């Protein structure tokens, strides 16, 4: 099992002044099987990508992850996160909630 794609709409720095469109994410990021590395300058969105994944997966780390006002792009009232998994076995799938 691995994450193959992440899409973000109006999440932190990944947003747009345009009307919200479910067909046009503000970030559409593909991952490969194996190791993926996020490299970029400060404030380029690396932490936002990792935190979006943590929000969806409901991380079990000691860090408390919750949605805050700063997670919304500017004055938006909603955001959306989609994660696509590949090679997910039925045994692995049973551990995810709807």
PDB file of C-alpha atoms in Angstrom:
ATOM      1  CA  UNK A   1       0.000   0.000   0.000  1.00  0.00           C
ATOM      2  CA  UNK A   2       1.177   3.517  -0.725  1.00  0.00           C
ATOM      3  CA  UNK A   3      -0.213   6.995  -1.265  1.00  0.00           C
ATOM      4  CA  UNK A   4      -0.175   7.688  -4.988  1.00  0.00           C
ATOM      5  CA  UNK A   5      -1.804  11.128  -5.108  1.00  0.00           C
ATOM      6  CA  UNK A   6      -2.708  14.049  -2.860  1.00  0.00           C
ATOM      7  CA  UNK A   7      -5.112  16.828  -3.846  1.00  0.00           C
ATOM      8  CA  UNK A   8      -5.716  19.976  -1.806  1.00  0.00           C
ATOM      9  CA  UNK A   9      -8.309  22.711  -2.144  1.00  0.00           C
ATOM     10  CA  UNK A  10      -8.084  25.866   0.018  1.00  0.00           C
ATOM     11  CA  UNK A  11      -5.792  24.201   2.557  1.00  0.00           C
ATOM     12  CA  UNK A  12      -3.325  26.627   4.112  1.00  0.00           C
ATOM     13  CA  UNK A  13      -1.216  28.183   1.346  1.00  0.00           C
ATOM     14  CA  UNK A  14      -2.772  26.042  -1.399  1.00  0.00           C
ATOM     15  CA  UNK A  15      -5.811  28.082  -2.348  1.00  0.00           C
ATOM     16  CA  UNK A  16      -7.257  30.415  -4.898  1.00  0.00           C
ATOM     17  CA  UNK A  17      -9.404  33.522  -5.045  1.00  0.00           C
ATOM     18  CA  UNK A  18     -11.500  31.772  -7.703  1.00  0.00           C
ATOM     19  CA  UNK A  19     -14.735  29.978  -6.889  1.00  0.00           C
ATOM     20  CA  UNK A  20     -14.290  26.549  -5.286  1.00  0.00           C
ATOM     21  CA  UNK A  21     -14.308  23.858  -7.974  1.00  0.00           C
ATOM     22  CA  UNK A  22     -14.045  20.159  -7.056  1.00  0.00           C
ATOM     23  CA  UNK A  23     -12.595  19.499 -10.522  1.00  0.00           C
ATOM     24  CA  UNK A  24      -9.671  21.906 -10.094  1.00  0.00           C
ATOM     25  CA  UNK A  25      -7.522  21.291  -6.995  1.00  0.00           C
ATOM     26  CA  UNK A  26      -5.047  23.946  -5.921  1.00  0.00           C
ATOM     27  CA  UNK A  27      -2.419  21.231  -5.480  1.00  0.00           C
ATOM     28  CA  UNK A  28      -2.335  17.910  -7.342  1.00  0.00           C
ATOM     29  CA  UNK A  29       0.737  15.978  -6.209  1.00  0.00           C
ATOM     30  CA  UNK A  30       1.690  12.486  -7.402  1.00  0.00           C
ATOM     31  CA  UNK A  31       3.801  10.129  -5.290  1.00  0.00           C
ATOM     32  CA  UNK A  32       5.750   7.089  -6.436  1.00  0.00           C
ATOM     33  CA  UNK A  33       6.136   3.682  -4.849  1.00  0.00           C
ATOM     34  CA  UNK A  34       8.974   3.748  -2.348  1.00  0.00           C
ATOM     35  CA  UNK A  35      10.649   6.816  -0.925  1.00  0.00           C
ATOM     36  CA  UNK A  36       9.345  10.289  -1.747  1.00  0.00           C
ATOM     37  CA  UNK A  37      11.173  13.425  -0.640  1.00  0.00           C
ATOM     38  CA  UNK A  38       9.682  16.908  -0.234  1.00  0.00           C
ATOM     39  CA  UNK A  39      12.276  19.589  -0.912  1.00  0.00           C
ATOM     40  CA  UNK A  40      11.676  23.308  -1.021  1.00  0.00           C
ATOM     41  CA  UNK A  41      12.331  26.699   0.442  1.00  0.00           C
ATOM     42  CA  UNK A  42      10.893  27.806   3.763  1.00  0.00           C
ATOM     43  CA  UNK A  43       7.151  28.503   3.515  1.00  0.00           C
ATOM     44  CA  UNK A  44       6.807  26.538   0.275  1.00  0.00           C
ATOM     45  CA  UNK A  45       4.173  24.156   1.702  1.00  0.00           C
ATOM     46  CA  UNK A  46       6.126  21.052   2.763  1.00  0.00           C
ATOM     47  CA  UNK A  47       4.615  21.010   6.261  1.00  0.00           C
ATOM     48  CA  UNK A  48       1.134  21.677   4.868  1.00  0.00           C
ATOM     49  CA  UNK A  49       1.435  18.559   2.696  1.00  0.00           C
ATOM     50  CA  UNK A  50       2.539  16.392   5.622  1.00  0.00           C
ATOM     51  CA  UNK A  51      -0.150  17.828   7.935  1.00  0.00           C
ATOM     52  CA  UNK A  52      -2.869  17.235   5.323  1.00  0.00           C
ATOM     53  CA  UNK A  53      -1.878  13.569   5.209  1.00  0.00           C
ATOM     54  CA  UNK A  54      -1.877  13.415   9.017  1.00  0.00           C
ATOM     55  CA  UNK A  55      -5.384  14.930   9.160  1.00  0.00           C
ATOM     56  CA  UNK A  56      -6.761  12.333   6.770  1.00  0.00           C
ATOM     57  CA  UNK A  57      -5.003   9.375   8.383  1.00  0.00           C
ATOM     58  CA  UNK A  58      -5.781  10.515  11.935  1.00  0.00           C
ATOM     59  CA  UNK A  59      -2.201  10.106  13.091  1.00  0.00           C
ATOM     60  CA  UNK A  60      -1.507   8.171  16.277  1.00  0.00           C
ATOM     61  CA  UNK A  61       1.548  10.221  17.204  1.00  0.00           C
ATOM     62  CA  UNK A  62       1.712  12.126  20.459  1.00  0.00           C
ATOM     63  CA  UNK A  63       1.122  15.327  18.524  1.00  0.00           C
ATOM     64  CA  UNK A  64      -2.485  16.559  18.707  1.00  0.00           C
ATOM     65  CA  UNK A  65      -3.755  17.255  15.201  1.00  0.00           C
ATOM     66  CA  UNK A  66      -6.951  19.264  14.876  1.00  0.00           C
ATOM     67  CA  UNK A  67      -8.409  21.653  12.335  1.00  0.00           C
ATOM     68  CA  UNK A  68      -7.795  25.304  13.138  1.00  0.00           C
ATOM     69  CA  UNK A  69      -8.753  28.573  11.451  1.00  0.00           C
ATOM     70  CA  UNK A  70      -5.224  28.887  10.076  1.00  0.00           C
ATOM     71  CA  UNK A  71      -5.757  25.693   8.058  1.00  0.00           C
ATOM     72  CA  UNK A  72      -8.149  27.562   5.762  1.00  0.00           C
ATOM     73  CA  UNK A  73      -6.758  29.545   2.844  1.00  0.00           C
ATOM     74  CA  UNK A  74      -7.256  33.248   3.606  1.00  0.00           C
ATOM     75  CA  UNK A  75     -10.973  33.874   4.326  1.00  0.00           C
ATOM     76  CA  UNK A  76     -12.306  30.616   2.888  1.00  0.00           C
ATOM     77  CA  UNK A  77     -14.891  28.685   4.902  1.00  0.00           C
ATOM     78  CA  UNK A  78     -14.080  25.199   3.651  1.00  0.00           C
ATOM     79  CA  UNK A  79     -11.190  23.132   2.426  1.00  0.00           C
ATOM     80  CA  UNK A  80     -10.875  19.692   0.921  1.00  0.00           C
ATOM     81  CA  UNK A  81      -8.211  16.997   1.087  1.00  0.00           C
ATOM     82  CA  UNK A  82      -8.190  13.886  -1.102  1.00  0.00           C
ATOM     83  CA  UNK A  83      -5.697  11.056  -0.861  1.00  0.00           C
ATOM     84  CA  UNK A  84      -5.528   8.180  -3.326  1.00  0.00           C
ATOM     85  CA  UNK A  85      -4.041   4.862  -2.243  1.00  0.00           C
ATOM     86  CA  UNK A  86      -2.611   2.192  -4.541  1.00  0.00           C
ATOM     87  CA  UNK A  87      -2.100  -1.517  -3.889  1.00  0.00           C
ATOM     88  CA  UNK A  88      -4.391  -1.469  -0.845  1.00  0.00           C
ATOM     89  CA  UNK A  89      -5.216  -4.993   0.306  1.00  0.00           C
ATOM     90  CA  UNK A  90      -8.568  -5.836   1.940  1.00  0.00           C
ATOM     91  CA  UNK A  91      -6.691  -6.441   5.198  1.00  0.00           C
ATOM     92  CA  UNK A  92      -5.207  -2.922   5.064  1.00  0.00           C
ATOM     93  CA  UNK A  93      -8.467  -1.323   3.879  1.00  0.00           C
ATOM     94  CA  UNK A  94     -10.423  -2.524   6.916  1.00  0.00           C
ATOM     95  CA  UNK A  95      -8.390  -0.175   9.141  1.00  0.00           C
ATOM     96  CA  UNK A  96      -9.679   2.984   7.454  1.00  0.00           C
ATOM     97  CA  UNK A  97     -12.895   4.768   8.325  1.00  0.00           C
ATOM     98  CA  UNK A  98     -15.313   6.184   5.753  1.00  0.00           C
TER      99      UNK A  98
END
